[in-house]
Amino acid sequence: MLLHLKKNPSLRVVVITASLFLVLGLIFTLHRHFSFYSSYDQGIFNQVFWNNYHGRFFQSSLSSALSTNSVHAGEVPEVYYHRLGQHFTPALLLWWPIYALFPNPATLSVLLVTIVTAGGLVLYALARQHLEPPMAAKITVSYYAANAVIGPSLGNFHDICQIPLFVFTLLLAMEKRWWWLFWLMVPLTLAVREDAGITLFGVGVYMVLSRRFPRAGLALCVVSFGYIVALTNLIMPLFSEDISRRFMMERFGQYAEGEEASTVEILWGIVSNPFRFVVELVTPFFPTVKYLVGHWLPLAFVPAVSGPAWMIAGFPLLKLFLSQGESSLSINIRYAMSVIPGLFYGAILWWSQHQDVFKKRSFQKFWTACLCVSLFFSLVSSPNRVFYFAIPDSFQPWVYVSLPRQWQQVGTIRSFMSQIPSDASVAATTFIIPHLSGRREILRFPSLSLRNDKREVIRMDYVLADLWNLQQYQVAFKNDRERIRNIVPVIDQVTGNGEYGIVGFKDGVIFMRRGVASQPEAVRGWLAFRKQLEPVLR
């Protein structure tokens, strides 16, 4: 292997770049997690994996708290709620054996970075089917420098991290005519998430329009589209009504009438109103252009002029452009990864027809400059607050948490966490949740009630809340300010009526236990800190 790397400098570049991405990615994501900056989604996925490990497949009380029954109907979250009604993600079972060996939320961070890194290695093999080693290596380096790859990799674990690996493998199998592997990757990709079929539909469209594999492409279009429709209208509603009453309405409610809509009704709403379709497609204009530029930049804007890139990536882009919410056009959030396979494969095919351009030194310098700019903006944006210790989260007003101060906070939180039995029910604030999510009964505070396996409504045994973190960020972030305003009255109520006792308070972290008396020193500490929050509460 070492001899082969010496003889192939391009492969050596790929291996070194992938290794750097893996090592640095692991360092930063694990530091983010252990310094209590991983958040709610990390907790959800860890609880799902933990429940899978104990034979309660895809159940989660944290997901239940986000369900339409809890959010809209006001029902109590349930520990036996199946998350498959929100997102259909059976592909996660592929990684279950690894989690079973290391059942810890940090394992998910390792999985995230490793899966994304592996996707880049498959991309190099795919690029070599059309390009010479130097150009294939450059495209692979572009992958590891892409904002849409770096940003979602330096955050919480997410299901879409599997898309680049699976789709690149599928495309490689197509190029090699390994149809057994191609058709194996189809169900694996569809199993990633209910909307993963959109990317596969784009691949099918390319296969048909390019006339390379029209029959297989047509079959892929039928399978992927049929799967999405059948899954979202027939199978997911068996678990819950979330897909029609919550997720479709939150993302595509502008195309629906009433309080719920199926995917078929949303599609009809889009098709039947072409004017609205065009308006939604191009608005907001500047954020849409900025999003596209962010995707094109590491590839020197080649995907913008590549027909295959538009054929494949156009469909997941269409989904993002037509949906509501700011997160759809955030290149640091997981959704951006669904666009990656089409853009990079389209760039490979474009370069296969224009390899003479690569030989021009001026263009090589331009591409390198684009890579550097992409990498620079990927890092200085501090995606998912991963570089909170180096880059302020806000300049005006100033919000900055130093490394020593945060690790002091970590020690305080862990001292209280060590007092919570592993089988106890817990309510905690967002950044503490992932570390306590390997249990059956957990909620985000200020929620305190859930329905257990006996179908009985219970109150949480323990409460652990980091109000200092919220205090630091509330000056610039409305959501943190609202959380303080929601949390403090609940603390006042449950301690005032004696339901919970304050058994610990330090550095803005409050620790409460149900059914015990408060400790005077802890109460004094809480009341003194509460006075600091008065301006926020008013």
Coordinates of C-alpha atoms in Angstrom, one line a residue:
M1 CA 0.0 0.0 0.0
L2 CA 2.8 2.5 0.9
L3 CA 4.6 1.6 -2.3
H4 CA 1.5 2.2 -4.3
L5 CA 1.1 5.7 -2.6
K6 CA 4.7 6.6 -3.5
K7 CA 4.1 5.7 -7.1
N8 CA 0.8 7.6 -7.3
P9 CA 1.2 11.1 -6.0
S10 CA -2.5 12.0 -6.7
L11 CA -3.7 9.1 -4.6
R12 CA -1.3 10.2 -1.9
V13 CA -2.9 13.7 -1.9
V14 CA -6.3 12.1 -1.6
V15 CA -5.3 9.9 1.4
I16 CA -3.5 12.8 3.2
T17 CA -6.5 15.1 2.6
A18 CA -9.0 12.5 3.8
S19 CA -6.9 11.7 6.8
L20 CA -6.7 15.4 7.7
F21 CA -10.4 15.8 7.3
L22 CA -11.0 12.7 9.5
V23 CA -8.6 13.6 12.3
L24 CA -9.5 17.3 12.5
G25 CA -13.2 16.5 12.1
L26 CA -13.1 14.1 15.0
I27 CA -11.1 16.5 17.2
F28 CA -13.5 19.4 16.6
T29 CA -16.8 17.4 16.7
L30 CA -15.8 15.4 19.8
H31 CA -14.6 18.6 21.5
R32 CA -17.9 20.2 20.6
H33 CA -19.7 17.3 22.2
F34 CA -17.7 16.9 25.3
S35 CA -17.7 20.6 26.0
F36 CA -21.6 20.5 25.9
Y37 CA -22.3 22.1 22.6
S38 CA -23.9 19.1 20.9
S39 CA -27.7 19.7 21.0
Y40 CA -31.2 18.2 20.7
D41 CA -30.8 16.2 17.5
Q42 CA -27.7 14.5 18.9
G43 CA -29.9 13.5 21.8
I44 CA -32.7 12.3 19.6
F45 CA -30.4 10.0 17.5
N46 CA -28.6 8.7 20.6
Q47 CA -31.9 7.8 22.3
V48 CA -33.0 6.1 19.1
F49 CA -29.8 4.1 18.9
W50 CA -30.0 3.3 22.6
N51 CA -33.6 2.1 22.3
N52 CA -32.6 0.1 19.2
Y53 CA -29.8 -1.5 21.3
H54 CA -32.4 -2.5 23.9
G55 CA -34.9 -3.9 21.3
R56 CA -37.3 -0.9 21.3
F57 CA -36.7 0.0 17.7
F58 CA -36.9 3.7 16.7
Q59 CA -38.7 4.8 19.9
S60 CA -37.9 8.1 21.5
S61 CA -39.5 10.3 24.1
L62 CA -37.5 13.3 22.8
S63 CA -39.0 12.8 19.3
S64 CA -42.4 12.4 20.8
A65 CA -42.1 15.8 22.4
L66 CA -41.8 17.2 18.8
S67 CA -44.7 15.2 17.4
T68 CA -47.9 16.8 16.2
N69 CA -49.8 15.2 19.1
S70 CA -47.5 17.0 21.6
V71 CA -47.0 20.3 19.7
H72 CA -50.5 20.8 18.3
A73 CA -52.8 18.8 20.5
G74 CA -50.9 19.3 23.7
E75 CA -50.7 15.7 24.6
V76 CA -48.1 14.3 26.9
P77 CA -45.0 12.8 25.2
E78 CA -44.7 9.0 25.2
V79 CA -41.7 6.8 25.7
Y80 CA -43.0 4.3 23.2
Y81 CA -43.5 6.8 20.4
H82 CA -42.0 5.5 17.1
R83 CA -39.9 8.2 15.3
L84 CA -40.6 6.5 11.9
G85 CA -43.7 8.6 11.7
Q86 CA -41.5 11.7 11.6
H87 CA -38.6 10.5 9.5
F88 CA -38.4 7.0 8.0
T89 CA -34.7 6.1 8.6
P90 CA -34.2 2.3 8.7
A91 CA -30.7 2.7 7.2
L92 CA -29.5 3.6 10.7
L93 CA -29.7 -0.1 11.6
L94 CA -26.5 -0.5 9.4
W95 CA -24.5 1.2 12.1
W96 CA -26.3 -0.5 15.1
P97 CA -23.5 -3.1 15.6
I98 CA -20.9 -0.3 16.0
Y99 CA -23.1 1.5 18.5
A100 CA -23.7 -1.7 20.3
L101 CA -20.0 -2.0 20.9
F102 CA -19.7 1.6 22.0
P103 CA -23.1 2.7 23.3
N104 CA -22.3 6.4 23.8
P105 CA -23.5 9.6 22.1
A106 CA -19.9 10.4 21.2
T107 CA -19.9 7.3 19.0
L108 CA -22.4 9.1 16.8
S109 CA -20.0 12.0 16.3
V110 CA -17.3 9.5 15.2
L111 CA -19.7 7.8 12.9
L112 CA -20.7 11.1 11.3
V113 CA -17.2 12.2 10.4
T114 CA -16.1 8.7 9.4
I115 CA -19.1 8.2 7.0
V116 CA -18.6 11.6 5.4
T117 CA -14.8 10.9 5.0
A118 CA -15.5 7.5 3.3
G119 CA -17.8 9.3 0.9
G120 CA -14.8 11.3 -0.4
L121 CA -12.8 8.2 -1.0
V122 CA -15.6 6.6 -3.1
L123 CA -15.8 9.9 -5.0
Y124 CA -12.1 9.6 -6.0
A125 CA -12.8 6.1 -7.3
L126 CA -15.8 7.5 -9.2
A127 CA -13.8 10.4 -10.6
R128 CA -11.1 8.0 -11.9
Q129 CA -13.6 6.4 -14.2
H130 CA -13.5 9.5 -16.3
L131 CA -10.5 11.6 -15.3
E132 CA -6.8 11.4 -14.9
P133 CA -5.5 11.0 -11.4
P134 CA -4.5 14.7 -10.8
M135 CA -7.9 16.0 -11.8
A136 CA -9.7 13.2 -9.8
A137 CA -7.6 14.2 -6.8
K138 CA -8.5 17.9 -7.2
I139 CA -12.2 17.1 -7.3
T140 CA -11.8 15.0 -4.1
V141 CA -9.9 17.7 -2.4
S142 CA -12.8 20.1 -3.4
Y143 CA -15.2 17.7 -1.6
Y144 CA -13.3 17.9 1.6
A145 CA -13.1 21.7 1.3
A146 CA -16.8 22.2 0.4
N147 CA -18.8 24.2 2.9
A148 CA -21.8 21.9 2.3
V149 CA -19.5 19.0 3.5
I150 CA -17.6 20.7 6.3
G151 CA -20.6 22.5 7.9
P152 CA -22.9 19.5 8.4
S153 CA -19.9 17.3 9.4
L154 CA -19.1 19.6 12.3
G155 CA -22.4 19.3 14.1
N156 CA -24.9 16.8 15.5
F157 CA -25.2 13.4 14.0
H158 CA -27.8 13.3 11.1
D159 CA -29.1 10.7 8.7
I160 CA -28.3 12.6 5.5
C161 CA -24.5 12.1 6.2
Q162 CA -25.0 8.7 4.5
I163 CA -26.2 10.2 1.2
P164 CA -22.8 11.1 -0.3
L165 CA -21.4 7.6 0.5
F166 CA -24.4 5.7 -0.7
V167 CA -25.0 7.7 -3.9
F168 CA -21.4 7.9 -4.9
T169 CA -21.3 4.1 -4.5
L170 CA -24.4 3.8 -6.6
L171 CA -22.9 6.0 -9.4
L172 CA -19.6 4.1 -9.3
A173 CA -21.5 0.8 -9.7
M174 CA -23.3 2.3 -12.6
E175 CA -20.1 3.3 -14.3
K176 CA -18.6 -0.1 -13.7
R177 CA -21.8 -1.8 -14.8
W178 CA -22.0 -3.6 -11.5
W179 CA -25.7 -3.8 -11.6
W180 CA -26.0 -6.1 -8.5
L181 CA -24.3 -3.3 -6.4
F182 CA -26.3 -0.6 -8.2
W183 CA -29.6 -2.2 -7.3
L184 CA -28.4 -3.0 -3.8
M185 CA -27.6 0.7 -3.2
V186 CA -31.0 1.8 -4.4
P187 CA -32.9 0.4 -1.3
L188 CA -30.1 1.4 1.0
T189 CA -30.3 5.0 -0.2
L190 CA -34.1 5.0 0.0
A191 CA -33.8 3.7 3.6
V192 CA -31.7 6.7 4.6
R193 CA -34.8 9.0 4.8
E194 CA -38.2 9.4 3.3
D195 CA -37.0 12.1 0.9
A196 CA -33.8 10.4 -0.2
G197 CA -35.7 9.1 -3.3
I198 CA -35.6 12.7 -4.6
T199 CA -31.8 12.4 -5.2
L200 CA -32.3 8.9 -6.8
F201 CA -35.0 10.3 -9.0
G202 CA -32.5 12.9 -10.3
V203 CA -30.0 10.1 -11.1
G204 CA -32.7 8.2 -13.0
V205 CA -33.5 11.3 -15.0
Y206 CA -29.9 11.7 -15.9
M207 CA -29.7 8.0 -17.0
V208 CA -32.7 8.5 -19.3
L209 CA -31.8 11.9 -20.8
S210 CA -28.1 11.1 -21.3
R211 CA -29.3 7.9 -23.1
R212 CA -26.7 5.9 -21.4
F213 CA -29.0 3.6 -19.4
P214 CA -32.5 4.6 -20.3
R215 CA -34.3 1.5 -19.2
A216 CA -32.5 1.3 -15.8
G217 CA -33.0 5.1 -15.4
L218 CA -36.7 4.9 -16.1
A219 CA -37.0 2.0 -13.6
L220 CA -35.1 4.0 -11.0
C221 CA -37.5 7.0 -11.5
V222 CA -40.5 4.8 -11.1
V223 CA -39.1 3.0 -8.0
S224 CA -37.9 6.2 -6.3
F225 CA -41.1 8.3 -7.0
G226 CA -43.4 5.4 -6.1
Y227 CA -41.5 4.7 -2.9
I228 CA -41.8 8.3 -1.7
V229 CA -45.5 8.4 -2.5
A230 CA -46.3 5.0 -0.9
L231 CA -44.1 5.6 2.1
T232 CA -45.4 9.0 3.0
N233 CA -49.1 8.3 2.3
L234 CA -49.4 4.6 3.4
I235 CA -46.6 3.5 5.7
M236 CA -45.5 6.5 7.8
P237 CA -49.1 7.4 8.8
L238 CA -49.3 4.0 10.4
F239 CA -46.8 5.3 13.1
S240 CA -48.2 8.8 13.5
E241 CA -49.8 11.8 11.7
D242 CA -46.6 13.9 11.8
I243 CA -45.8 13.7 8.1
S244 CA -49.1 15.2 7.0
R245 CA -50.0 17.4 10.0
R246 CA -46.6 18.8 10.9
F247 CA -43.7 18.3 8.5
M248 CA -45.6 18.8 5.2
M249 CA -47.3 21.9 6.6
E250 CA -44.2 23.4 8.2
R251 CA -42.2 23.0 5.0
F252 CA -44.8 23.2 2.2
G253 CA -47.9 24.6 3.9
Q254 CA -48.1 27.4 1.3
Y255 CA -49.2 24.9 -1.3
A256 CA -51.9 23.3 0.9
E257 CA -55.4 24.1 2.0
G258 CA -56.5 23.3 5.6
E259 CA -54.4 22.1 8.5
E260 CA -52.9 18.9 7.0
A261 CA -51.8 17.7 3.6
S262 CA -50.3 14.6 2.0
T263 CA -47.3 14.6 -0.3
V264 CA -49.7 14.0 -3.2
E265 CA -51.8 17.1 -2.2
I266 CA -48.6 19.2 -1.9
L267 CA -47.4 18.1 -5.4
W268 CA -50.8 19.0 -6.8
G269 CA -50.7 22.3 -5.1
I270 CA -47.3 23.0 -6.7
V271 CA -48.4 21.9 -10.2
S272 CA -51.7 23.6 -10.2
N273 CA -50.3 27.0 -9.3
P274 CA -47.3 27.6 -11.6
F275 CA -47.1 31.3 -10.7
R276 CA -46.5 30.6 -7.0
F277 CA -44.1 27.8 -8.0
V278 CA -41.9 30.3 -9.9
V279 CA -42.1 32.9 -7.1
E280 CA -41.1 30.4 -4.5
L281 CA -38.3 29.1 -6.7
V282 CA -36.5 32.4 -6.9
T283 CA -37.3 34.0 -3.6
P284 CA -35.7 35.1 -1.4
F285 CA -33.4 36.0 -4.4
F286 CA -30.1 36.9 -2.8
P287 CA -30.1 34.1 -0.2
T288 CA -30.9 31.6 -3.0
V289 CA -28.0 32.9 -5.2
K290 CA -25.7 32.9 -2.2
Y291 CA -26.6 29.3 -1.5
L292 CA -25.9 28.2 -5.0
V293 CA -22.6 30.1 -5.0
G294 CA -21.6 28.3 -1.8
H295 CA -22.2 25.0 -3.5
W296 CA -20.4 25.8 -6.7
L297 CA -17.4 27.6 -5.2
P298 CA -15.2 24.6 -4.3
L299 CA -15.7 23.2 -7.8
A300 CA -14.7 26.5 -9.5
F301 CA -18.3 27.0 -10.5
V302 CA -18.2 24.1 -13.0
P303 CA -21.6 22.6 -11.8
A304 CA -23.3 25.8 -12.9
V305 CA -22.6 25.0 -16.5
S306 CA -22.9 21.2 -16.2
G307 CA -26.1 19.7 -17.6
P308 CA -25.8 16.4 -15.6
A309 CA -25.2 18.4 -12.4
W310 CA -28.5 20.2 -13.0
M311 CA -30.3 16.9 -13.9
I312 CA -29.3 15.1 -10.7
A313 CA -28.8 17.9 -8.2
G314 CA -31.7 20.0 -9.6
F315 CA -34.4 17.9 -7.8
P316 CA -33.0 18.1 -4.3
L317 CA -32.3 21.8 -4.9
L318 CA -35.9 22.2 -6.1
K319 CA -37.1 20.7 -2.8
L320 CA -35.0 23.1 -0.8
F321 CA -36.0 26.2 -2.8
L322 CA -39.7 25.4 -2.6
S323 CA -39.7 24.8 1.1
Q324 CA -40.3 27.3 3.9
G325 CA -37.9 28.2 6.7
E326 CA -34.5 29.7 6.9
S327 CA -32.8 26.3 7.5
S328 CA -33.5 25.2 3.9
L329 CA -31.0 27.7 2.5
S330 CA -28.4 27.2 5.2
I331 CA -25.3 25.5 3.7
N332 CA -24.1 24.5 7.2
I333 CA -27.2 22.4 7.9
R334 CA -27.6 18.7 7.0
Y335 CA -30.0 19.3 4.1
A336 CA -27.1 20.8 2.0
M337 CA -25.5 17.3 1.8
S338 CA -28.4 15.9 -0.3
V339 CA -27.2 18.2 -3.2
I340 CA -23.5 17.1 -3.0
P341 CA -23.6 13.9 -5.1
G342 CA -25.3 15.5 -8.2
L343 CA -23.0 18.5 -8.2
F344 CA -19.8 16.5 -7.9
Y345 CA -20.8 13.8 -10.4
G346 CA -21.9 16.6 -12.8
A347 CA -18.5 18.3 -12.4
I348 CA -16.8 15.0 -13.2
L349 CA -18.7 14.5 -16.4
W350 CA -18.1 18.1 -17.4
W351 CA -14.4 17.8 -16.9
S352 CA -14.3 14.5 -18.8
Q353 CA -15.2 16.6 -21.9
H354 CA -13.0 19.6 -21.1
Q355 CA -9.8 18.2 -19.7
D356 CA -7.7 20.6 -21.8
V357 CA -9.0 23.5 -19.6
F358 CA -7.4 21.8 -16.5
K359 CA -4.0 22.0 -18.2
K360 CA -4.2 25.8 -18.2
R361 CA -2.2 27.1 -15.3
S362 CA -4.4 30.2 -14.9
F363 CA -7.5 28.0 -14.3
Q364 CA -5.6 25.8 -11.9
K365 CA -4.8 28.9 -9.9
F366 CA -8.4 30.0 -10.0
W367 CA -9.6 26.6 -8.8
T368 CA -7.1 26.7 -6.0
A369 CA -8.2 30.1 -5.0
C370 CA -11.9 29.0 -5.0
L371 CA -10.9 26.1 -2.7
C372 CA -9.2 28.4 -0.3
V373 CA -12.1 30.8 -0.2
S374 CA -14.6 28.0 0.4
L375 CA -12.4 26.6 3.2
F376 CA -12.0 30.0 4.7
F377 CA -15.7 30.8 4.8
S378 CA -16.5 27.2 6.0
L379 CA -14.3 27.7 9.1
V380 CA -14.9 31.4 10.0
S381 CA -18.7 30.8 10.0
S382 CA -18.0 28.5 13.0
P383 CA -20.7 26.0 11.8
N384 CA -22.9 24.8 14.7
R385 CA -20.8 26.8 17.1
V386 CA -18.0 24.3 16.8
F387 CA -15.3 27.1 17.1
Y388 CA -17.2 29.0 19.8
F389 CA -13.9 29.2 21.8
A390 CA -12.1 31.0 18.9
I391 CA -14.7 32.9 17.1
P392 CA -17.4 35.0 18.8
D393 CA -21.0 33.9 18.1
S394 CA -22.0 37.5 17.9
F395 CA -20.0 40.7 17.5
Q396 CA -22.8 43.2 18.1
P397 CA -23.9 42.5 20.8
W398 CA -20.7 40.7 21.9
V399 CA -21.2 37.0 22.7
Y400 CA -18.1 35.0 23.4
V401 CA -17.4 32.0 25.7
S402 CA -13.7 31.2 26.4
L403 CA -12.4 27.7 26.5
P404 CA -11.4 27.8 30.2
R405 CA -14.8 29.2 31.3
Q406 CA -16.7 26.6 29.3
W407 CA -14.7 23.7 30.6
Q408 CA -15.3 25.0 34.1
Q409 CA -19.0 24.8 33.2
V410 CA -18.4 21.2 32.0
G411 CA -17.0 20.2 35.4
T412 CA -20.1 21.7 37.2
I413 CA -22.6 20.0 34.9
R414 CA -20.8 16.6 35.2
S415 CA -20.7 16.8 39.0
F416 CA -24.5 17.0 39.0
M417 CA -24.9 14.4 36.2
S418 CA -22.9 11.9 38.3
Q419 CA -25.7 12.0 40.9
I420 CA -28.4 10.9 38.5
P421 CA -29.0 7.1 38.4
S422 CA -28.8 5.6 34.8
D423 CA -32.4 4.4 34.9
A424 CA -33.9 7.6 36.4
S425 CA -36.2 9.9 34.4
V426 CA -34.7 13.3 33.6
A427 CA -35.6 16.7 32.2
A428 CA -32.6 18.8 31.0
T429 CA -31.8 21.8 28.9
T430 CA -30.8 21.4 25.3
F431 CA -27.0 21.0 25.5
I432 CA -27.2 18.6 28.4
I433 CA -29.7 16.3 26.7
P434 CA -27.3 14.4 24.5
H435 CA -25.2 13.3 27.5
L436 CA -28.2 12.0 29.4
S437 CA -30.2 10.6 26.4
G438 CA -29.1 7.0 26.8
R439 CA -32.2 6.2 28.8
R440 CA -35.9 5.5 28.4
E441 CA -37.4 8.6 30.0
I442 CA -36.0 12.0 29.2
L443 CA -37.5 15.4 28.1
R444 CA -36.3 18.9 27.4
F445 CA -36.9 21.2 30.4
P446 CA -39.3 22.9 31.1
S447 CA -41.4 19.9 30.1
L448 CA -41.7 17.6 33.1
S449 CA -44.5 15.0 32.3
L450 CA -44.5 12.0 30.0
R451 CA -46.3 8.7 29.6
N452 CA -44.2 5.7 30.5
D453 CA -44.3 2.1 29.3
K454 CA -47.2 1.4 31.8
R455 CA -49.2 4.1 29.9
E456 CA -49.1 6.2 33.1
V457 CA -48.3 9.9 33.2
I458 CA -45.3 10.5 35.4
R459 CA -43.2 13.5 36.4
M460 CA -39.5 13.5 35.9
D461 CA -37.3 12.4 38.8
Y462 CA -34.5 14.9 38.2
V463 CA -34.1 18.3 36.5
L464 CA -30.7 19.6 35.3
A465 CA -30.6 23.0 33.6
D466 CA -27.7 25.2 32.5
L467 CA -29.1 28.7 32.7
W468 CA -25.6 30.3 32.6
N469 CA -25.3 29.3 28.9
L470 CA -28.7 30.7 28.1
Q471 CA -27.8 33.9 29.9
Q472 CA -24.6 34.4 27.8
Y473 CA -26.4 33.9 24.5
Q474 CA -29.8 35.6 25.2
V475 CA -28.4 39.0 24.5
A476 CA -28.1 38.2 20.8
F477 CA -30.4 35.2 20.3
K478 CA -34.1 35.4 20.7
N479 CA -34.6 31.7 21.2
D480 CA -32.3 31.6 24.2
R481 CA -34.1 34.6 25.7
E482 CA -37.5 32.9 25.2
R483 CA -36.2 29.7 26.9
I484 CA -35.2 31.7 30.0
R485 CA -38.6 33.2 30.1
N486 CA -40.2 29.8 29.9
I487 CA -37.9 28.0 32.3
V488 CA -37.7 30.4 35.3
P489 CA -41.4 30.5 36.0
V490 CA -41.5 26.7 36.0
I491 CA -38.6 26.5 38.5
D492 CA -40.5 29.1 40.7
Q493 CA -43.7 27.0 40.5
V494 CA -42.3 23.5 41.2
T495 CA -40.0 24.6 44.0
G496 CA -42.5 27.0 45.5
N497 CA -45.2 24.2 45.8
G498 CA -42.6 21.7 47.1
E499 CA -42.9 19.3 44.2
Y500 CA -39.1 19.6 43.5
G501 CA -36.3 20.6 45.8
I502 CA -33.2 22.4 44.7
V503 CA -30.4 20.1 45.7
G504 CA -27.6 21.8 43.9
F505 CA -26.7 25.1 42.3
K506 CA -23.4 26.3 41.0
D507 CA -22.2 28.5 38.1
G508 CA -25.7 29.1 36.8
V509 CA -26.5 25.3 36.7
I510 CA -29.6 24.2 38.8
F511 CA -30.1 20.7 39.9
M512 CA -33.5 19.6 41.3
R513 CA -35.0 16.4 42.5
R514 CA -38.6 15.5 42.9
G515 CA -40.0 14.9 46.3
V516 CA -37.1 16.1 48.4
A517 CA -36.5 19.3 50.5
S518 CA -34.4 22.1 49.0
Q519 CA -30.9 22.6 50.4
P520 CA -30.6 26.2 51.9
E521 CA -27.2 26.9 50.3
A522 CA -28.5 25.8 46.9
V523 CA -31.6 28.0 47.2
R524 CA -29.5 31.0 48.1
G525 CA -27.3 30.5 45.1
W526 CA -30.4 30.2 42.8
L527 CA -32.1 33.3 44.2
A528 CA -28.9 35.3 43.8
F529 CA -28.6 34.2 40.2
R530 CA -32.3 34.7 39.5
K531 CA -31.8 38.4 40.3
Q532 CA -29.4 38.6 37.4
L533 CA -32.1 37.3 35.1
E534 CA -34.7 39.9 36.1
P535 CA -34.0 42.2 33.2
V536 CA -34.6 39.3 30.8
L537 CA -37.8 38.2 32.5
R538 CA -39.2 41.7 32.3

